[in-house]
Amino acid sequence: MSQTYSIRQMRKNGESISEIARKTGVSRNTVYAKLAISDLSPRMPVKRGKAKTLDRYRGVIESWLDEDAANWRKQRHTARRIWQRLRDEHGVECCESTVRHYVRDLKALRKAVSESYLDLVWRPGEAQADFGEADFCVMGTRRRLSFFVLSFPYSNVGFAQVFPSENSECVCQALKQVFEYIGGIPSRIVFDNATGVGRKVCGGVRTAETFAAFAAHYGFEFGFCNPNSGHEKGNVERKVYFIRQNLFVPVPRLSRVESYNEKLLDRCLGLAKEHYKKGVNEDGLFGEDRAALAGLPETPFEVVRYVDCKADKQGKVQIDGRHWYSADPSLAGERLIAGLGATMLSIYTSAGEYVCSHERQYGAAPTDSSSPASQLPLLAAKLGAWRNSSVRSAMPDALRDYMDGLGRRELGDGLRLMRDQVQRSGWDATVGAMQCALESTGRIDAASVAVAAARAEGGAIEYDEPVDLGVYDAALRKAV
């Protein structure tokens, strides 16, 4: 640059080209070139890559790599296979190492582009959905359950519901419970590609039949993020972690998942804090989310999937692999209908008449939910089987001894009473009510059993603080 400056100054002072060339020791052409430069501004030190022989075939190579994304990982192009196809199909003459280096650099460039994330904008009323896992102590037994999270990225508020699985029935039931709690329906929900409601396959979307009907019933738009693209729903990914750390540590202890889920919605809303980016409280932002929700339909959706099944010789049906559910011995060999909900399974006759319900079982381990209650209708008609029935063996000792001492007519009355009460209150509540009535009155009658069963169904009263009854003891002592 100092030489350029000198040449320009000498020319400015009127010296000839020959004199300038002689004084600076450069050729006349160099002098002309230095004087012809119109812009001497600093140039960005950009590294200019050299054109490569395979650049003209880059589109072809990339099309093969794009096809590989939809294929099994063990059935994709290697660099050697790309070299062979370029040679055989396009007449490219180069060595294999040249193709290998070119493909390596091209894959690195494509990966860098794919890992660049866009700053996505979410409007009020839009939501993201995903599942997480956590341990729970259910009725004294530690179980690893799934929890469904629906988050609203605009306000960063999220809601969780606990379920034993991640199938479409659990997703729909969780969404229904959240919709009814917040009083509306999101305009759009983005799901993970691995949830039980559906997934992207070869550019198309396949949805479970139950979820498709659920979405049509509530009228919300839905979509799925791309495979291996968790960043497209980063809000709910963070919310899954946040809820697990703040609500499920230490390990929650619960008796019924249904009642726990009811309280869980309030607890999730109670986690609202100042928004990490907007600097305002999330409660206020969620108000804008709520204002953008669509109204609930007049008729709620019944989350159930019906399947045809056949009862075996004992009147049991097999559902979801190795799970057996008892129906009724009188229905042995009959075609039945099973209604699968998220947590319960109901059995109906082929004509749609209700038979019984069981807690739905999950997992690979075989289960048999045979209940003594299913034997009651047949046992009430065949009293001679009483001594060897599962109903008798499942009863407490005192109640069994009482029933053993009854005459045939009284035994029939007791079993019919038990059959009818089980339909209303369930097996456990009915047996407990019969035992309570026996201890209180020395006999079993319909009125006493109905009252005791209603009390058992209501459950024990839970107080926020322990109740001290000592004041009553003191008052009674004074009165005496």
Short mmCIF file of C-alpha atoms in Angstrom, two decimals:
data_model
loop_
_atom_site.label_atom_id
_atom_site.label_comp_id
_atom_site.label_asym_id
_atom_site.label_seq_id
_atom_site.Cartn_x
_atom_site.Cartn_y
_atom_site.Cartn_z
CA MET A 1 0.00 0.00 0.00
CA SER A 2 2.95 2.38 0.62
CA GLN A 3 4.12 1.72 -2.95
CA THR A 4 0.65 2.51 -4.28
CA TYR A 5 0.62 5.72 -2.29
CA SER A 6 4.03 6.76 -3.65
CA ILE A 7 3.07 6.04 -7.26
CA ARG A 8 -0.13 8.04 -6.94
CA GLN A 9 1.65 10.99 -5.32
CA MET A 10 4.33 11.10 -8.02
CA ARG A 11 1.72 11.03 -10.75
CA LYS A 12 -0.20 13.74 -8.94
CA ASN A 13 3.00 15.90 -9.02
CA GLY A 14 3.14 15.55 -12.83
CA GLU A 15 5.80 12.93 -13.26
CA SER A 16 5.61 10.65 -16.31
CA ILE A 17 4.88 6.94 -16.25
CA SER A 18 8.44 6.13 -17.30
CA GLU A 19 9.95 8.24 -14.50
CA ILE A 20 7.67 6.67 -11.90
CA ALA A 21 8.56 3.17 -13.14
CA ARG A 22 12.31 3.97 -13.04
CA LYS A 23 12.16 5.50 -9.52
CA THR A 24 10.00 2.73 -7.96
CA GLY A 25 11.67 -0.15 -9.79
CA VAL A 26 8.48 -1.59 -11.20
CA SER A 27 7.19 -2.08 -14.73
CA ARG A 28 5.07 0.45 -16.58
CA ASN A 29 2.14 -1.98 -16.50
CA THR A 30 2.34 -2.12 -12.69
CA VAL A 31 2.26 1.69 -12.55
CA TYR A 32 -0.81 1.76 -14.80
CA ALA A 33 -2.49 -0.93 -12.64
CA LYS A 34 -1.82 0.99 -9.41
CA LEU A 35 -3.25 4.17 -10.87
CA ALA A 36 -6.34 2.40 -12.24
CA ILE A 37 -7.57 1.19 -8.84
CA SER A 38 -10.74 3.12 -8.04
CA ASP A 39 -11.42 1.80 -4.52
CA LEU A 40 -8.73 1.22 -1.93
CA SER A 41 -11.15 0.39 0.94
CA PRO A 42 -10.11 -2.59 3.13
CA ARG A 43 -11.26 -5.96 1.79
CA MET A 44 -12.82 -8.65 3.97
CA PRO A 45 -10.33 -11.54 4.27
CA VAL A 46 -12.73 -14.14 2.84
CA LYS A 47 -11.30 -17.55 2.11
CA ARG A 48 -12.33 -18.40 -1.40
CA GLY A 49 -12.78 -22.08 -1.95
CA LYS A 50 -11.64 -23.70 -5.12
CA ALA A 51 -14.19 -25.21 -7.46
CA LYS A 52 -14.30 -28.98 -7.13
CA THR A 53 -14.81 -31.51 -9.88
CA LEU A 54 -17.84 -33.02 -8.15
CA ASP A 55 -19.65 -29.68 -7.58
CA ARG A 56 -21.61 -30.22 -10.79
CA TYR A 57 -22.95 -33.47 -9.33
CA ARG A 58 -23.76 -32.07 -5.88
CA GLY A 59 -27.52 -32.04 -6.56
CA VAL A 60 -27.47 -35.70 -7.51
CA ILE A 61 -25.48 -36.69 -4.42
CA GLU A 62 -27.76 -34.67 -2.13
CA SER A 63 -30.86 -36.29 -3.61
CA TRP A 64 -29.43 -39.70 -2.68
CA LEU A 65 -28.66 -38.50 0.85
CA ASP A 66 -32.22 -37.13 1.16
CA GLU A 67 -33.63 -40.53 0.19
CA ASP A 68 -31.43 -42.13 2.84
CA ALA A 69 -33.17 -40.11 5.58
CA ALA A 70 -36.35 -42.16 5.01
CA ASN A 71 -34.54 -45.52 4.84
CA TRP A 72 -33.31 -47.92 7.49
CA ARG A 73 -29.90 -46.82 8.78
CA LYS A 74 -28.33 -50.10 7.62
CA GLN A 75 -29.62 -49.62 4.10
CA ARG A 76 -28.20 -46.22 3.20
CA HIS A 77 -25.55 -45.04 0.74
CA THR A 78 -21.94 -45.38 1.72
CA ALA A 79 -19.30 -43.17 0.08
CA ARG A 80 -18.18 -46.19 -1.92
CA ARG A 81 -21.70 -46.83 -3.20
CA ILE A 82 -22.04 -43.17 -4.19
CA TRP A 83 -18.74 -43.42 -6.10
CA GLN A 84 -19.98 -46.53 -7.89
CA ARG A 85 -23.27 -44.92 -8.90
CA LEU A 86 -21.54 -41.73 -10.11
CA ARG A 87 -19.20 -43.87 -12.20
CA ASP A 88 -21.82 -46.20 -13.62
CA GLU A 89 -24.83 -43.88 -14.01
CA HIS A 90 -23.17 -40.51 -14.75
CA GLY A 91 -19.80 -41.45 -16.22
CA VAL A 92 -17.79 -39.58 -13.59
CA GLU A 93 -14.08 -40.35 -13.82
CA CYS A 94 -12.41 -39.82 -10.45
CA CYS A 95 -10.92 -41.98 -7.73
CA GLU A 96 -12.92 -43.30 -4.78
CA SER A 97 -11.01 -41.18 -2.24
CA THR A 98 -12.07 -37.98 -4.03
CA VAL A 99 -15.74 -38.97 -3.66
CA ARG A 100 -15.17 -40.06 -0.07
CA HIS A 101 -13.70 -36.66 0.92
CA TYR A 102 -16.39 -34.76 -0.97
CA VAL A 103 -19.24 -36.74 0.67
CA ARG A 104 -17.66 -36.30 4.11
CA ASP A 105 -17.49 -32.50 3.69
CA LEU A 106 -21.01 -32.38 2.25
CA LYS A 107 -22.47 -34.36 5.17
CA ALA A 108 -20.70 -32.08 7.66
CA LEU A 109 -22.18 -29.01 5.95
CA ARG A 110 -25.67 -30.53 5.89
CA LYS A 111 -25.45 -31.45 9.57
CA ALA A 112 -24.38 -27.91 10.51
CA VAL A 113 -27.39 -26.51 8.65
CA SER A 114 -29.82 -29.03 10.21
CA GLU A 115 -28.61 -28.18 13.72
CA SER A 116 -29.34 -24.49 13.25
CA TYR A 117 -32.58 -23.69 15.10
CA LEU A 118 -35.16 -21.08 14.22
CA ASP A 119 -36.59 -18.80 16.90
CA LEU A 120 -40.19 -20.01 16.65
CA VAL A 121 -43.10 -17.69 17.50
CA TRP A 122 -46.13 -19.13 19.33
CA ARG A 123 -49.42 -17.27 19.45
CA PRO A 124 -51.84 -17.27 22.43
CA GLY A 125 -53.96 -20.43 22.49
CA GLU A 126 -51.38 -22.69 20.81
CA ALA A 127 -49.99 -25.65 22.75
CA GLN A 128 -47.35 -28.38 22.75
CA ALA A 129 -47.76 -31.93 24.12
CA ASP A 130 -45.36 -34.63 25.28
CA PHE A 131 -44.91 -37.45 27.79
CA GLY A 132 -42.46 -37.89 30.64
CA GLU A 133 -41.87 -40.66 33.19
CA ALA A 134 -41.65 -40.62 36.98
CA ASP A 135 -41.91 -43.03 39.90
CA PHE A 136 -45.03 -43.05 42.08
CA CYS A 137 -45.92 -45.04 45.19
CA VAL A 138 -49.43 -46.37 44.43
CA MET A 139 -51.13 -48.19 47.31
CA GLY A 140 -47.72 -48.86 48.85
CA THR A 141 -46.18 -50.19 45.62
CA ARG A 142 -43.59 -48.19 43.69
CA ARG A 143 -44.52 -47.96 40.00
CA ARG A 144 -43.01 -46.06 37.09
CA LEU A 145 -45.85 -44.23 35.36
CA SER A 146 -46.08 -41.83 32.44
CA PHE A 147 -47.30 -38.28 32.80
CA PHE A 148 -48.76 -36.29 29.94
CA VAL A 149 -47.90 -32.57 29.74
CA LEU A 150 -49.76 -29.91 27.74
CA SER A 151 -47.90 -26.59 27.74
CA PHE A 152 -48.71 -23.18 26.32
CA PRO A 153 -45.48 -21.61 24.97
CA TYR A 154 -46.91 -18.07 24.90
CA SER A 155 -47.42 -17.97 28.68
CA ASN A 156 -45.10 -20.87 29.63
CA VAL A 157 -47.90 -22.46 31.70
CA GLY A 158 -48.26 -26.24 31.56
CA PHE A 159 -50.54 -28.95 32.95
CA ALA A 160 -49.76 -32.60 33.74
CA GLN A 161 -51.86 -35.75 34.13
CA VAL A 162 -50.58 -39.16 35.27
CA PHE A 163 -51.46 -42.34 33.37
CA PRO A 164 -50.19 -45.93 33.22
CA SER A 165 -49.44 -45.79 29.47
CA GLU A 166 -48.84 -43.46 26.52
CA ASN A 167 -51.42 -44.85 24.11
CA SER A 168 -54.08 -42.83 22.30
CA GLU A 169 -56.72 -43.48 24.99
CA CYS A 170 -54.47 -41.99 27.67
CA VAL A 171 -53.61 -38.98 25.49
CA CYS A 172 -57.26 -38.26 24.72
CA GLN A 173 -58.34 -38.70 28.35
CA ALA A 174 -55.56 -36.37 29.53
CA LEU A 175 -56.48 -33.73 26.94
CA LYS A 176 -60.17 -33.98 27.85
CA GLN A 177 -59.42 -33.44 31.54
CA VAL A 178 -57.16 -30.45 30.83
CA PHE A 179 -59.69 -28.93 28.39
CA GLU A 180 -62.46 -29.15 30.99
CA TYR A 181 -60.20 -27.68 33.67
CA ILE A 182 -59.10 -24.62 31.67
CA GLY A 183 -62.54 -24.21 30.11
CA GLY A 184 -61.55 -24.28 26.44
CA ILE A 185 -59.74 -25.89 23.54
CA PRO A 186 -56.35 -24.80 22.10
CA SER A 187 -56.41 -23.70 18.48
CA ARG A 188 -53.44 -25.93 17.64
CA ILE A 189 -51.42 -28.63 19.39
CA VAL A 190 -47.99 -29.90 18.31
CA PHE A 191 -47.18 -33.46 19.38
CA ASP A 192 -43.95 -35.38 19.56
CA ASN A 193 -43.48 -37.78 16.68
CA ALA A 194 -43.34 -40.71 19.12
CA THR A 195 -46.61 -40.18 21.02
CA GLY A 196 -49.38 -42.75 20.79
CA VAL A 197 -51.70 -40.51 18.75
CA GLY A 198 -49.79 -40.74 15.46
CA ARG A 199 -46.59 -39.92 13.65
CA LYS A 200 -45.04 -38.66 10.43
CA VAL A 201 -44.27 -41.51 8.02
CA CYS A 202 -42.62 -40.90 4.62
CA GLY A 203 -43.91 -37.34 4.43
CA GLY A 204 -47.46 -38.29 5.46
CA VAL A 205 -49.19 -38.37 8.84
CA ARG A 206 -50.82 -41.46 10.35
CA THR A 207 -53.12 -40.95 13.32
CA ALA A 208 -54.80 -43.40 15.68
CA GLU A 209 -58.52 -43.78 14.98
CA THR A 210 -59.55 -42.80 18.51
CA PHE A 211 -57.44 -39.63 18.42
CA ALA A 212 -58.68 -38.68 14.95
CA ALA A 213 -62.28 -38.85 16.23
CA PHE A 214 -61.30 -36.92 19.38
CA ALA A 215 -59.65 -34.11 17.37
CA ALA A 216 -62.65 -33.88 15.06
CA HIS A 217 -65.03 -33.77 18.06
CA TYR A 218 -63.18 -30.88 19.75
CA GLY A 219 -62.15 -29.18 16.51
CA PHE A 220 -58.50 -28.35 17.19
CA GLU A 221 -55.70 -28.38 14.62
CA PHE A 222 -52.79 -30.70 15.32
CA GLY A 223 -49.37 -31.44 13.92
CA PHE A 224 -46.25 -33.46 14.63
CA CYS A 225 -42.70 -32.23 14.93
CA ASN A 226 -40.13 -33.77 12.59
CA PRO A 227 -38.29 -36.94 13.70
CA ASN A 228 -35.30 -36.22 15.94
CA SER A 229 -36.38 -32.57 16.19
CA GLY A 230 -37.20 -32.05 19.84
CA HIS A 231 -36.26 -28.38 19.55
CA GLU A 232 -39.49 -27.83 17.62
CA LYS A 233 -41.35 -28.33 20.91
CA GLY A 234 -38.68 -27.14 23.30
CA ASN A 235 -41.18 -25.46 25.62
CA VAL A 236 -42.93 -28.69 26.59
CA GLU A 237 -39.58 -30.51 26.82
CA ARG A 238 -38.49 -28.03 29.50
CA LYS A 239 -41.92 -28.16 31.15
CA VAL A 240 -41.74 -31.97 31.51
CA TYR A 241 -38.44 -31.61 33.37
CA PHE A 242 -39.74 -28.66 35.46
CA ILE A 243 -42.90 -30.48 36.59
CA ARG A 244 -41.01 -33.67 37.44
CA GLN A 245 -38.53 -31.76 39.61
CA ASN A 246 -41.09 -29.54 41.34
CA LEU A 247 -44.13 -31.81 41.77
CA PHE A 248 -42.81 -35.39 41.71
CA VAL A 249 -39.86 -35.02 44.10
CA PRO A 250 -40.00 -36.66 46.59
CA VAL A 251 -41.83 -39.66 45.12
CA PRO A 252 -45.59 -38.96 45.47
CA ARG A 253 -47.69 -41.38 47.50
CA LEU A 254 -51.25 -41.92 46.30
CA SER A 255 -54.09 -44.38 46.53
CA ARG A 256 -56.03 -43.55 43.36
CA VAL A 257 -54.53 -41.97 40.25
CA GLU A 258 -57.87 -40.39 39.31
CA SER A 259 -58.19 -38.34 42.51
CA TYR A 260 -54.49 -37.43 42.34
CA ASN A 261 -54.94 -36.06 38.80
CA GLU A 262 -57.77 -33.77 39.94
CA LYS A 263 -55.52 -32.08 42.50
CA LEU A 264 -52.52 -32.11 40.15
CA LEU A 265 -54.10 -29.57 37.77
CA ASP A 266 -54.37 -26.97 40.56
CA ARG A 267 -50.80 -27.66 41.62
CA CYS A 268 -49.54 -27.17 38.05
CA LEU A 269 -51.24 -23.79 37.79
CA GLY A 270 -49.71 -22.87 41.15
CA LEU A 271 -46.21 -23.18 39.64
CA ALA A 272 -46.70 -19.99 37.59
CA LYS A 273 -43.89 -17.48 38.11
CA GLU A 274 -42.32 -14.53 36.29
CA HIS A 275 -41.86 -15.32 32.60
CA TYR A 276 -38.21 -16.09 31.85
CA LYS A 277 -38.12 -13.80 28.81
CA LYS A 278 -41.06 -11.39 28.95
CA GLY A 279 -40.55 -10.21 32.51
CA VAL A 280 -44.26 -10.42 33.50
CA ASN A 281 -46.16 -12.97 35.54
CA GLU A 282 -47.15 -16.14 33.69
CA ASP A 283 -50.64 -16.00 35.23
CA GLY A 284 -51.40 -12.83 33.31
CA LEU A 285 -50.05 -14.23 30.06
CA PHE A 286 -52.13 -17.37 30.53
CA GLY A 287 -55.18 -15.13 30.67
CA GLU A 288 -54.40 -14.22 27.05
CA ASP A 289 -54.02 -17.93 26.25
CA ARG A 290 -57.44 -18.60 27.78
CA ALA A 291 -59.03 -15.76 25.83
CA ALA A 292 -57.84 -17.39 22.60
CA LEU A 293 -59.30 -20.82 23.43
CA ALA A 294 -62.32 -22.20 21.60
CA GLY A 295 -65.40 -23.16 23.61
CA LEU A 296 -66.12 -26.69 24.77
CA PRO A 297 -68.75 -28.72 22.86
CA GLU A 298 -72.10 -29.42 24.51
CA THR A 299 -71.43 -33.17 24.58
CA PRO A 300 -68.10 -34.38 26.00
CA PHE A 301 -66.19 -37.03 24.07
CA GLU A 302 -66.30 -40.55 25.51
CA VAL A 303 -62.72 -41.78 25.40
CA VAL A 304 -63.09 -45.45 24.56
CA ARG A 305 -61.93 -47.87 21.89
CA TYR A 306 -64.14 -50.86 21.15
CA VAL A 307 -62.72 -54.22 20.11
CA ASP A 308 -64.40 -57.55 19.37
CA CYS A 309 -63.33 -60.51 21.47
CA LYS A 310 -64.44 -64.03 22.35
CA ALA A 311 -64.88 -65.44 25.83
CA ASP A 312 -63.08 -68.68 26.67
CA LYS A 313 -64.57 -71.67 28.53
CA GLN A 314 -64.37 -69.81 31.84
CA GLY A 315 -65.99 -66.68 30.44
CA LYS A 316 -62.72 -64.70 30.26
CA VAL A 317 -61.52 -62.48 27.41
CA GLN A 318 -57.93 -61.79 26.39
CA ILE A 319 -57.03 -58.17 25.57
CA ASP A 320 -53.73 -56.48 24.66
CA GLY A 321 -51.59 -59.58 24.58
CA ARG A 322 -51.52 -61.52 27.86
CA HIS A 323 -54.11 -59.69 29.95
CA TRP A 324 -57.20 -61.72 30.89
CA TYR A 325 -60.45 -60.21 32.13
CA SER A 326 -63.34 -62.20 33.54
CA ALA A 327 -66.78 -61.56 32.08
CA ASP A 328 -69.36 -64.14 33.18
CA PRO A 329 -69.23 -67.96 33.10
CA SER A 330 -72.62 -68.02 31.37
CA LEU A 331 -71.02 -66.16 28.43
CA ALA A 332 -68.40 -68.84 27.76
CA GLY A 333 -67.65 -69.08 24.05
CA GLU A 334 -69.74 -66.00 23.21
CA ARG A 335 -68.65 -63.07 21.06
CA LEU A 336 -68.28 -60.00 23.28
CA ILE A 337 -67.35 -56.33 22.93
CA ALA A 338 -64.59 -54.77 25.08
CA GLY A 339 -64.57 -51.02 25.60
CA LEU A 340 -60.99 -49.90 26.34
CA GLY A 341 -60.62 -46.63 28.21
CA ALA A 342 -57.43 -45.10 29.56
CA THR A 343 -57.66 -46.76 32.98
CA MET A 344 -60.79 -48.95 32.84
CA LEU A 345 -62.04 -51.77 30.60
CA SER A 346 -65.73 -52.61 30.24
CA ILE A 347 -67.19 -55.77 28.74
CA TYR A 348 -70.51 -55.92 26.86
CA THR A 349 -72.47 -58.63 25.11
CA SER A 350 -72.64 -58.65 21.33
CA ALA A 351 -75.99 -56.84 21.71
CA GLY A 352 -74.37 -54.04 23.72
CA GLU A 353 -75.61 -55.06 27.18
CA TYR A 354 -73.22 -54.15 30.00
CA VAL A 355 -71.57 -57.11 31.75
CA CYS A 356 -68.81 -55.81 34.03
CA SER A 357 -65.81 -53.50 34.32
CA HIS A 358 -62.19 -54.00 35.35
CA GLU A 359 -59.16 -51.83 35.89
CA ARG A 360 -57.23 -51.90 32.63
CA GLN A 361 -53.88 -53.66 32.85
CA TYR A 362 -50.67 -52.64 31.06
CA GLY A 363 -47.23 -54.12 30.58
CA ALA A 364 -45.74 -57.30 29.16
CA ALA A 365 -46.33 -59.43 32.27
CA PRO A 366 -49.46 -61.65 32.10
CA THR A 367 -52.34 -60.65 34.37
CA ASP A 368 -55.72 -62.15 35.26
CA SER A 369 -58.27 -59.78 36.74
CA SER A 370 -60.78 -62.48 37.55
CA SER A 371 -63.04 -61.08 40.23
CA PRO A 372 -65.32 -63.09 42.52
CA ALA A 373 -68.04 -60.54 41.71
CA SER A 374 -68.38 -61.93 38.18
CA GLN A 375 -69.39 -65.30 39.67
CA LEU A 376 -72.32 -63.91 41.68
CA PRO A 377 -75.09 -63.94 39.03
CA LEU A 378 -74.47 -67.60 38.15
CA LEU A 379 -73.87 -68.61 41.77
CA ALA A 380 -77.19 -67.07 42.85
CA ALA A 381 -78.90 -69.42 40.38
CA LYS A 382 -76.77 -72.48 41.25
CA LEU A 383 -76.59 -72.54 45.05
CA GLY A 384 -75.10 -76.00 45.07
CA ALA A 385 -71.76 -74.57 43.93
CA TRP A 386 -71.47 -72.34 47.02
CA ARG A 387 -69.01 -74.51 48.96
CA ASN A 388 -66.45 -74.57 46.16
CA SER A 389 -67.03 -71.09 44.72
CA SER A 390 -64.40 -68.33 44.50
CA VAL A 391 -66.95 -66.02 46.13
CA ARG A 392 -66.93 -68.07 49.32
CA SER A 393 -63.12 -68.39 49.40
CA ALA A 394 -62.69 -64.63 48.93
CA MET A 395 -64.88 -63.72 51.92
CA PRO A 396 -63.57 -62.86 55.43
CA ASP A 397 -63.79 -65.78 57.88
CA ALA A 398 -66.63 -64.39 59.99
CA LEU A 399 -68.78 -63.60 56.95
CA ARG A 400 -68.03 -66.99 55.38
CA ASP A 401 -69.06 -68.81 58.58
CA TYR A 402 -72.29 -66.82 58.73
CA MET A 403 -73.18 -67.63 55.12
CA ASP A 404 -72.31 -71.31 55.68
CA GLY A 405 -74.88 -71.48 58.50
CA LEU A 406 -77.76 -70.17 56.40
CA GLY A 407 -80.44 -72.38 54.92
CA ARG A 408 -80.77 -72.71 51.16
CA ARG A 409 -83.44 -70.02 50.86
CA GLU A 410 -81.60 -67.54 53.11
CA LEU A 411 -78.32 -68.23 51.29
CA GLY A 412 -80.00 -67.44 47.98
CA ASP A 413 -81.40 -64.19 49.40
CA GLY A 414 -77.96 -63.23 50.71
CA LEU A 415 -76.22 -63.95 47.40
CA ARG A 416 -78.82 -62.02 45.42
CA LEU A 417 -78.47 -59.11 47.83
CA MET A 418 -74.73 -59.29 47.38
CA ARG A 419 -75.04 -59.51 43.57
CA ASP A 420 -77.24 -56.41 43.37
CA GLN A 421 -75.11 -54.37 45.79
CA VAL A 422 -71.90 -55.26 43.94
CA GLN A 423 -73.36 -53.73 40.77
CA ARG A 424 -73.79 -50.44 42.63
CA SER A 425 -70.82 -50.34 44.98
CA GLY A 426 -68.26 -52.89 43.80
CA TRP A 427 -66.89 -56.01 45.44
CA ASP A 428 -64.71 -54.49 48.17
CA ALA A 429 -67.32 -51.99 49.39
CA THR A 430 -70.06 -54.64 49.38
CA VAL A 431 -68.04 -57.21 51.35
CA GLY A 432 -66.97 -54.55 53.82
CA ALA A 433 -70.57 -53.41 54.22
CA MET A 434 -71.82 -56.96 54.82
CA GLN A 435 -69.13 -57.55 57.43
CA CYS A 436 -69.95 -54.25 59.15
CA ALA A 437 -73.68 -55.06 59.21
CA LEU A 438 -72.96 -58.52 60.62
CA GLU A 439 -70.78 -57.12 63.42
CA SER A 440 -73.34 -54.42 64.27
CA THR A 441 -76.64 -56.30 64.08
CA GLY A 442 -75.70 -59.96 63.94
CA ARG A 443 -77.45 -60.37 60.59
CA ILE A 444 -77.37 -59.13 57.00
CA ASP A 445 -80.24 -57.15 55.50
CA ALA A 446 -80.56 -54.87 52.48
CA ALA A 447 -80.95 -51.61 54.42
CA SER A 448 -77.91 -52.13 56.66
CA VAL A 449 -75.71 -53.25 53.76
CA ALA A 450 -76.77 -50.28 51.58
CA VAL A 451 -75.97 -47.75 54.31
CA ALA A 452 -72.63 -49.34 55.17
CA ALA A 453 -71.68 -49.59 51.47
CA ALA A 454 -72.48 -45.91 50.91
CA ARG A 455 -70.28 -45.02 53.87
CA ALA A 456 -67.45 -47.21 52.54
CA GLU A 457 -67.70 -45.67 49.07
CA GLY A 458 -67.41 -42.19 50.53
CA GLY A 459 -64.11 -43.09 52.15
CA ALA A 460 -62.64 -41.85 55.40
CA ILE A 461 -62.63 -38.13 56.10
CA GLU A 462 -59.17 -36.57 55.78
CA TYR A 463 -58.35 -33.51 57.91
CA ASP A 464 -55.61 -31.01 57.11
CA GLU A 465 -54.42 -31.23 60.74
CA PRO A 466 -54.75 -34.08 63.27
CA VAL A 467 -57.95 -33.82 65.32
CA ASP A 468 -57.47 -33.84 69.12
CA LEU A 469 -60.49 -35.42 70.81
CA GLY A 470 -59.02 -34.97 74.30
CA VAL A 471 -61.23 -31.96 75.03
CA TYR A 472 -64.32 -34.16 74.69
CA ASP A 473 -62.84 -36.74 77.08
CA ALA A 474 -62.17 -34.03 79.64
CA ALA A 475 -65.71 -32.63 79.29
CA LEU A 476 -67.26 -36.07 79.77
CA ARG A 477 -65.19 -36.71 82.90
CA LYS A 478 -66.43 -33.43 84.44
CA ALA A 479 -70.03 -34.31 83.61
CA VAL A 480 -69.70 -37.65 85.34
#
